[in-house]
mmCIF file of C-alpha atoms in Angstrom:
data_model
loop_
_atom_site.group_PDB
_atom_site.id
_atom_site.type_symbol
_atom_site.label_atom_id
_atom_site.label_comp_id
_atom_site.label_asym_id
_atom_site.label_seq_id
_atom_site.Cartn_x
_atom_site.Cartn_y
_atom_site.Cartn_z
ATOM 1 C CA MET A 1 -10.546 39.033 -25.899
ATOM 2 C CA THR A 2 -8.751 42.216 -27.914
ATOM 3 C CA ILE A 3 -11.106 45.223 -28.841
ATOM 4 C CA ASP A 4 -10.867 43.793 -32.736
ATOM 5 C CA ARG A 5 -12.327 40.469 -31.935
ATOM 6 C CA GLN A 6 -15.081 42.400 -29.934
ATOM 7 C CA ILE A 7 -15.736 44.519 -32.750
ATOM 8 C CA VAL A 8 -16.541 41.482 -35.033
ATOM 9 C CA ASP A 9 -18.575 39.720 -32.602
ATOM 10 C CA SER A 10 -20.532 42.772 -32.027
ATOM 11 C CA ILE A 11 -21.240 42.698 -36.023
ATOM 12 C CA GLU A 12 -21.770 38.945 -35.946
ATOM 13 C CA ARG A 13 -24.550 39.051 -33.112
ATOM 14 C CA ALA A 14 -26.077 41.676 -34.862
ATOM 15 C CA GLY A 15 -26.812 39.590 -37.684
ATOM 16 C CA VAL A 16 -24.702 41.669 -40.567
ATOM 17 C CA ASP A 17 -23.885 39.303 -43.002
ATOM 18 C CA LEU A 18 -22.196 41.510 -45.383
ATOM 19 C CA VAL A 19 -19.687 44.562 -44.163
ATOM 20 C CA CYS A 20 -17.840 46.842 -47.282
ATOM 21 C CA SER A 21 -14.741 48.731 -46.364
ATOM 22 C CA VAL A 22 -11.871 50.934 -47.374
ATOM 23 C CA PRO A 23 -8.464 50.002 -46.492
ATOM 24 C CA CYS A 24 -7.279 51.612 -43.149
ATOM 25 C CA ASN A 25 -4.273 50.760 -40.913
ATOM 26 C CA LEU A 26 -6.420 50.926 -37.946
ATOM 27 C CA LEU A 27 -8.691 48.723 -38.909
ATOM 28 C CA GLY A 28 -6.701 45.856 -40.598
ATOM 29 C CA ALA A 29 -6.942 43.080 -37.834
ATOM 30 C CA VAL A 30 -10.746 43.592 -37.930
ATOM 31 C CA MET A 31 -10.701 43.298 -42.050
ATOM 32 C CA GLN A 32 -8.755 39.961 -41.151
ATOM 33 C CA LEU A 33 -10.925 38.513 -38.487
ATOM 34 C CA LEU A 34 -13.794 39.680 -41.214
ATOM 35 C CA ASP A 35 -12.437 37.545 -43.968
ATOM 36 C CA ALA A 36 -11.760 34.750 -41.702
ATOM 37 C CA GLY A 37 -15.164 35.144 -40.090
ATOM 38 C CA ARG A 38 -19.001 34.622 -40.754
ATOM 39 C CA VAL A 39 -19.636 37.988 -42.281
ATOM 40 C CA ARG A 40 -18.919 38.344 -45.859
ATOM 41 C CA HIS A 41 -16.202 41.260 -46.443
ATOM 42 C CA VAL A 42 -15.903 42.922 -49.632
ATOM 43 C CA PRO A 43 -12.944 45.707 -49.569
ATOM 44 C CA VAL A 44 -13.638 48.585 -51.730
ATOM 45 C CA THR A 45 -11.189 51.446 -53.031
ATOM 46 C CA ARG A 46 -13.845 54.185 -52.554
ATOM 47 C CA GLU A 47 -17.029 54.833 -50.170
ATOM 48 C CA GLU A 48 -19.177 55.166 -53.056
ATOM 49 C CA GLU A 49 -18.297 51.113 -54.349
ATOM 50 C CA GLY A 50 -19.292 50.293 -50.945
ATOM 51 C CA VAL A 51 -22.932 52.324 -50.963
ATOM 52 C CA GLY A 52 -23.490 50.493 -54.353
ATOM 53 C CA ILE A 53 -22.835 46.960 -53.249
ATOM 54 C CA ALA A 54 -24.367 47.233 -50.169
ATOM 55 C CA ALA A 55 -27.846 48.400 -52.003
#
């Protein structure tokens, strides 16, 4: 199991149902796994957008 899969599994086990993310090369695989999984993933262009969506 990759570290990316472990991160997504941990997010899902914690009961998180929404993740907002700013584009990042280091987290690209995590974002792809989130898009394919049960957690709703919303890409944003600024951190402030993510805070507003999550509120």
